[in-house]
mmCIF file of C-alpha atoms in Angstrom:
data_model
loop_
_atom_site.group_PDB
_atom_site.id
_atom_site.type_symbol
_atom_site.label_atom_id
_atom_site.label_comp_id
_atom_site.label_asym_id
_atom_site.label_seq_id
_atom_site.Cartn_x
_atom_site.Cartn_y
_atom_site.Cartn_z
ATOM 1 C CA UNK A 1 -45.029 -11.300 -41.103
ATOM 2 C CA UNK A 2 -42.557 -10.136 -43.664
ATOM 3 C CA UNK A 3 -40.479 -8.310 -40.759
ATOM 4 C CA UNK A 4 -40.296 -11.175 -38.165
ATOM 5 C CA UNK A 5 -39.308 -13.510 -41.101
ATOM 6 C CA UNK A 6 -36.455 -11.023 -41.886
ATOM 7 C CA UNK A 7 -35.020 -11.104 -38.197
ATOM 8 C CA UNK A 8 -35.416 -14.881 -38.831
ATOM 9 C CA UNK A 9 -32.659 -14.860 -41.413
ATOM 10 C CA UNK A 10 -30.443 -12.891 -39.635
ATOM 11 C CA UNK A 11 -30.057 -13.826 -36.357
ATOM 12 C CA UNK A 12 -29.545 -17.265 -38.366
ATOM 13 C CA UNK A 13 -26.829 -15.900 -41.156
ATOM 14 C CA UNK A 14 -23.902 -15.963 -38.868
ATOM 15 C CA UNK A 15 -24.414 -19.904 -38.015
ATOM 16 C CA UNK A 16 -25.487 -20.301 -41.529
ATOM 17 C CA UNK A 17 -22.251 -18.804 -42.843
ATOM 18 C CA UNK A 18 -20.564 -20.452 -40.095
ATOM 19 C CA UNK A 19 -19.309 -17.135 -37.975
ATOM 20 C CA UNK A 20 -18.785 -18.258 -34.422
ATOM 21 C CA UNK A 21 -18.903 -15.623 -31.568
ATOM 22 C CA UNK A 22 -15.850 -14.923 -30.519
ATOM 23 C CA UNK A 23 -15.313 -14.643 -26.342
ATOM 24 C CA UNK A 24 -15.353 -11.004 -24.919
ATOM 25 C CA UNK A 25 -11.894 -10.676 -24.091
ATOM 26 C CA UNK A 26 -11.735 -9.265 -20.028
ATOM 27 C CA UNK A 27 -9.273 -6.457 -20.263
ATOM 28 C CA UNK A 28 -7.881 -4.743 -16.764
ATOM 29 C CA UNK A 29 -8.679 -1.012 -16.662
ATOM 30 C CA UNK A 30 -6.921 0.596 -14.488
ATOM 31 C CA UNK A 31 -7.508 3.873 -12.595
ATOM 32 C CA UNK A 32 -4.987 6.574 -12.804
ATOM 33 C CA UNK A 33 -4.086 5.621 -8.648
ATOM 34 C CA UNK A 34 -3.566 1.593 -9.541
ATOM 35 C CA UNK A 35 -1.510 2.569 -12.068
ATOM 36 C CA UNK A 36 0.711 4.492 -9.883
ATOM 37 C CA UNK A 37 0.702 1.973 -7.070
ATOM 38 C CA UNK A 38 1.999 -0.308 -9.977
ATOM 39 C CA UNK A 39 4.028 2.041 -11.025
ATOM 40 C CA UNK A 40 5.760 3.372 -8.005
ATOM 41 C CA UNK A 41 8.688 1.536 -6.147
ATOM 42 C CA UNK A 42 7.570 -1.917 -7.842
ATOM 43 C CA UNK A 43 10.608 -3.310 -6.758
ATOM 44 C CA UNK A 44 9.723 -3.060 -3.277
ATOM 45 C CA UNK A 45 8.357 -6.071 -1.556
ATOM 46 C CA UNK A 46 4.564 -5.628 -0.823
ATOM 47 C CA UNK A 47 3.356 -7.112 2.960
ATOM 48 C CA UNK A 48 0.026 -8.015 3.908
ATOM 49 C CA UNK A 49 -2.056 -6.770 6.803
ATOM 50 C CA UNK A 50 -1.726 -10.406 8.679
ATOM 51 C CA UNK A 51 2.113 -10.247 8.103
ATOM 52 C CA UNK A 52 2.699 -7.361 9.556
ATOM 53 C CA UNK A 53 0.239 -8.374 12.678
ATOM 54 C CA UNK A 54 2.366 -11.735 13.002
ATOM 55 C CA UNK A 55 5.448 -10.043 13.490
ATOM 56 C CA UNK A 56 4.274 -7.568 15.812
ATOM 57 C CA UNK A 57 2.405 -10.624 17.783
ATOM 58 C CA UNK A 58 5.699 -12.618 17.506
ATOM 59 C CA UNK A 59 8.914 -11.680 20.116
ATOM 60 C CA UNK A 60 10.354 -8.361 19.424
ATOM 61 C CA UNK A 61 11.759 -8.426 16.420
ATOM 62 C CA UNK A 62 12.877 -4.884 15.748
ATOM 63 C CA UNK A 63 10.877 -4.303 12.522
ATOM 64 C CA UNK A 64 10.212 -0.980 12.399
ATOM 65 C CA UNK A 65 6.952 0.201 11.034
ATOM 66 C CA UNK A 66 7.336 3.804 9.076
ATOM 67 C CA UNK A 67 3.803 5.852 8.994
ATOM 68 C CA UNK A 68 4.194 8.597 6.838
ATOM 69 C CA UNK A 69 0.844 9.956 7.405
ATOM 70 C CA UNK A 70 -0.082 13.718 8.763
ATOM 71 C CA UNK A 71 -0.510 13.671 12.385
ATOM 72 C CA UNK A 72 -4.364 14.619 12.418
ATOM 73 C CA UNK A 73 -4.429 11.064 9.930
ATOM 74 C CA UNK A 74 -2.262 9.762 12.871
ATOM 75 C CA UNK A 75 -4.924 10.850 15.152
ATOM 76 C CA UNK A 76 -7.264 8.857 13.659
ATOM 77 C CA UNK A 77 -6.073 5.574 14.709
ATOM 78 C CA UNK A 78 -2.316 4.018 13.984
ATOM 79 C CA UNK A 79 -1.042 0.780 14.233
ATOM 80 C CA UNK A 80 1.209 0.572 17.605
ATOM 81 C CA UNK A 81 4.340 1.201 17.866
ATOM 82 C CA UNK A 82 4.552 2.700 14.631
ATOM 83 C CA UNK A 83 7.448 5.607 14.011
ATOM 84 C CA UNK A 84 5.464 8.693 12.588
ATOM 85 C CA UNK A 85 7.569 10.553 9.675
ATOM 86 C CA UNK A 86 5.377 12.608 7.248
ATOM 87 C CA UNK A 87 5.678 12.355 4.096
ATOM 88 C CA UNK A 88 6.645 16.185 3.771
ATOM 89 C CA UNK A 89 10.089 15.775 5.822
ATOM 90 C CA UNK A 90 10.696 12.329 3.931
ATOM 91 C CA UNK A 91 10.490 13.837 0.509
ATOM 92 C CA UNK A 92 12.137 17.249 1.471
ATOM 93 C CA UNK A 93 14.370 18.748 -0.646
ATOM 94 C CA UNK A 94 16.692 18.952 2.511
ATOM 95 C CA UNK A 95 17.627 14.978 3.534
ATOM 96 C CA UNK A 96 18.953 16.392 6.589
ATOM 97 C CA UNK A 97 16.215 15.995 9.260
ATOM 98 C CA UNK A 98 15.219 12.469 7.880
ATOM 99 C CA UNK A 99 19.016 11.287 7.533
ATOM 100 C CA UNK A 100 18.507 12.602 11.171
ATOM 101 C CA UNK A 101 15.577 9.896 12.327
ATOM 102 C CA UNK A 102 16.921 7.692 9.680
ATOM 103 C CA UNK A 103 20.490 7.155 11.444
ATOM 104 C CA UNK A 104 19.053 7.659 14.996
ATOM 105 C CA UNK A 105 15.816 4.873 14.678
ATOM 106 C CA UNK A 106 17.349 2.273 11.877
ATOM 107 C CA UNK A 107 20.653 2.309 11.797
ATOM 108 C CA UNK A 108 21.453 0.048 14.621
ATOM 109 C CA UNK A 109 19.188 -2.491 12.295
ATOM 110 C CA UNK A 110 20.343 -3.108 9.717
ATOM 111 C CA UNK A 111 18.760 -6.789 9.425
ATOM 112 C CA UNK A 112 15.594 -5.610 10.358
ATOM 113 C CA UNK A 113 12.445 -4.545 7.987
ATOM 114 C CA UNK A 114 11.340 -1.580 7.526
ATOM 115 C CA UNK A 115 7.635 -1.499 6.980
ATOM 116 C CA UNK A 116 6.509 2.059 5.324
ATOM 117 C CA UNK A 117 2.729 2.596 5.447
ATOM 118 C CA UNK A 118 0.293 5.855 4.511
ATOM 119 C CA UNK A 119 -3.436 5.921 4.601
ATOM 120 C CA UNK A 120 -3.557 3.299 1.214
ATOM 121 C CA UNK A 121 -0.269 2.748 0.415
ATOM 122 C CA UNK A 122 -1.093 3.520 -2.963
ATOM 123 C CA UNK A 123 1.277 6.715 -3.606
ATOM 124 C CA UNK A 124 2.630 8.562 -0.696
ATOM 125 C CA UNK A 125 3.283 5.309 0.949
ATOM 126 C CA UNK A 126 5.212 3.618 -1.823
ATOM 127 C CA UNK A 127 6.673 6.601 -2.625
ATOM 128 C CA UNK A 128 8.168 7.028 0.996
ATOM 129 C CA UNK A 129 9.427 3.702 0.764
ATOM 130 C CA UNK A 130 11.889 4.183 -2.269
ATOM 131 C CA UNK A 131 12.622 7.724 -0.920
ATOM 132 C CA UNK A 132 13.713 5.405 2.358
ATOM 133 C CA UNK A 133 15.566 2.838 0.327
ATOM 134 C CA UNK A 134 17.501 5.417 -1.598
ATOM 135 C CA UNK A 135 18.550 7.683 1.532
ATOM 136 C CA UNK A 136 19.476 3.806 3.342
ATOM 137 C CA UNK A 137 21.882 2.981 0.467
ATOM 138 C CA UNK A 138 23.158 7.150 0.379
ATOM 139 C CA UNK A 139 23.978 6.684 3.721
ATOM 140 C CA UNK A 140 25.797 3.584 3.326
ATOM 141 C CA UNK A 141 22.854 1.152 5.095
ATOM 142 C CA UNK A 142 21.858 -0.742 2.548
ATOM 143 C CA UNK A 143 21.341 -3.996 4.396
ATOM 144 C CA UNK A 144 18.115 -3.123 5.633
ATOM 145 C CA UNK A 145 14.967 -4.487 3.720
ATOM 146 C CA UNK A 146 12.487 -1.879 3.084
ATOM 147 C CA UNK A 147 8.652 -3.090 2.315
ATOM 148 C CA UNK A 148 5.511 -1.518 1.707
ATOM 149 C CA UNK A 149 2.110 -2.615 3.671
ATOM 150 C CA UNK A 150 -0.289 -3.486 1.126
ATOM 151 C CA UNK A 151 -3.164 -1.665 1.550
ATOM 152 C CA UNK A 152 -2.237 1.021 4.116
ATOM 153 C CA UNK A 153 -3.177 1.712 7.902
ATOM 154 C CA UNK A 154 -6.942 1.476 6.601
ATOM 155 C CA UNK A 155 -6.172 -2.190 5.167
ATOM 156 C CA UNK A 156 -4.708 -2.893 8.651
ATOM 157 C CA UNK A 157 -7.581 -1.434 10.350
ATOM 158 C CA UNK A 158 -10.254 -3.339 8.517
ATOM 159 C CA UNK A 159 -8.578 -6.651 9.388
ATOM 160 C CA UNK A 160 -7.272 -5.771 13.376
ATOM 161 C CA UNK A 161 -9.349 -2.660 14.544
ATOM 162 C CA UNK A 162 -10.539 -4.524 17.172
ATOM 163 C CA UNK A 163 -6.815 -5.869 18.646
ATOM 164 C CA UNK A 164 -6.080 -3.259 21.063
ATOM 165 C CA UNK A 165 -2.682 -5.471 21.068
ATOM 166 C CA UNK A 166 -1.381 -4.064 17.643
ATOM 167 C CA UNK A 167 -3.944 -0.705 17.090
ATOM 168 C CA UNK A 168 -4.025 2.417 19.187
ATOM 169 C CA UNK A 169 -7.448 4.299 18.316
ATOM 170 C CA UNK A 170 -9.364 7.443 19.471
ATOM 171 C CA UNK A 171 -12.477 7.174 21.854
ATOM 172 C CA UNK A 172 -14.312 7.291 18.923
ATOM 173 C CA UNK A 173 -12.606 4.339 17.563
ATOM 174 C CA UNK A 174 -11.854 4.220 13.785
ATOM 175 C CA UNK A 175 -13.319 6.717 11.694
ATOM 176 C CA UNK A 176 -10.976 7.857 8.830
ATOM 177 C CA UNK A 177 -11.599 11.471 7.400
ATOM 178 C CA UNK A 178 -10.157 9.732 3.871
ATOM 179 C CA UNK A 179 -12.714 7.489 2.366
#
């Protein structure tokens, strides 16, 4: 008796002494890969999935989409049409071969989006991007717009896997090694 009338008294002190509860306050943890998809190129323009499948729907346009995965990622379903630079000869030490594709694929462009994607577009993807925007303005093409596709070819494939219009995919269909 004497213990439940002590647990009595103090689950009542704090209203007694007039404490209130104060609300949890929700903080955003981050994971070390949303902080560097915050982190990297954040002045880049971010495009969503349906976007990017509106303008490829719409008249030719010219936006060019960059995919910057390996080709065995590649192999694994892209999203048509796309140009396929890995990410090893866009960040290469050497600019030469990508000044290369750069000059040869964009430059006659230069209103035109370009549209750089990886698996998430978390790091490599974003990362491309800026890599693209700085070699653009190097080379004296600064005109062109350079975006990143939210969420990657797997964002893309989630939404429009089954639009053979705007996806090219194995037999097996989509079936990422990267989960």
């Amino acid at each position: 008796m004497r213990c439940s009338m002590l647990s009595q008294r103090v689950s009542a002190q704090p209203a007694a002494l007039g404490w209130r509860a104060r609300p949890v306050q929700s903080r955003r943890i981050l994971s070390v890969r949303a902080m560097a998809e915050e982190l990297v190129a954040p002045h880049l323009a971010r495009v969503s999935a349906a976007d990017v499948a509106r303008v490829l729907k719409s008249a030719p346009t010219g936006t060019v989409i960059l995919d910057v995965r390996e080709l065995t990622e590649v192999a694994e379903g892209s999203i048509k049409g796309a140009l396929n630079v890995s990410a090893s000869i866009v960040r290469a030490e050497d600019t030469s071969a990508f000044d290369a594709i750069v000059k040869e694929r964009i430059s006659g462009a230069p209103q035109v989006p370009v549209i750089v994607h990886c698996h998430f577009s978390k790091f490599r993807g974003p990362t491309c991007a800026k890599v693209l925007d700085d070699r653009l303005k190097a080379l004296g093409m600064s005109g062109t717009e350079v975006k990143v596709l939210a969420g990657g070819v797997a964002g893309f494939m989630d939404e429009f896997k089954g639009d053979a219009a705007l996806v090219q995919l194995p037999a097996g269909g989509w079936a990422p090694s990267h989960t």
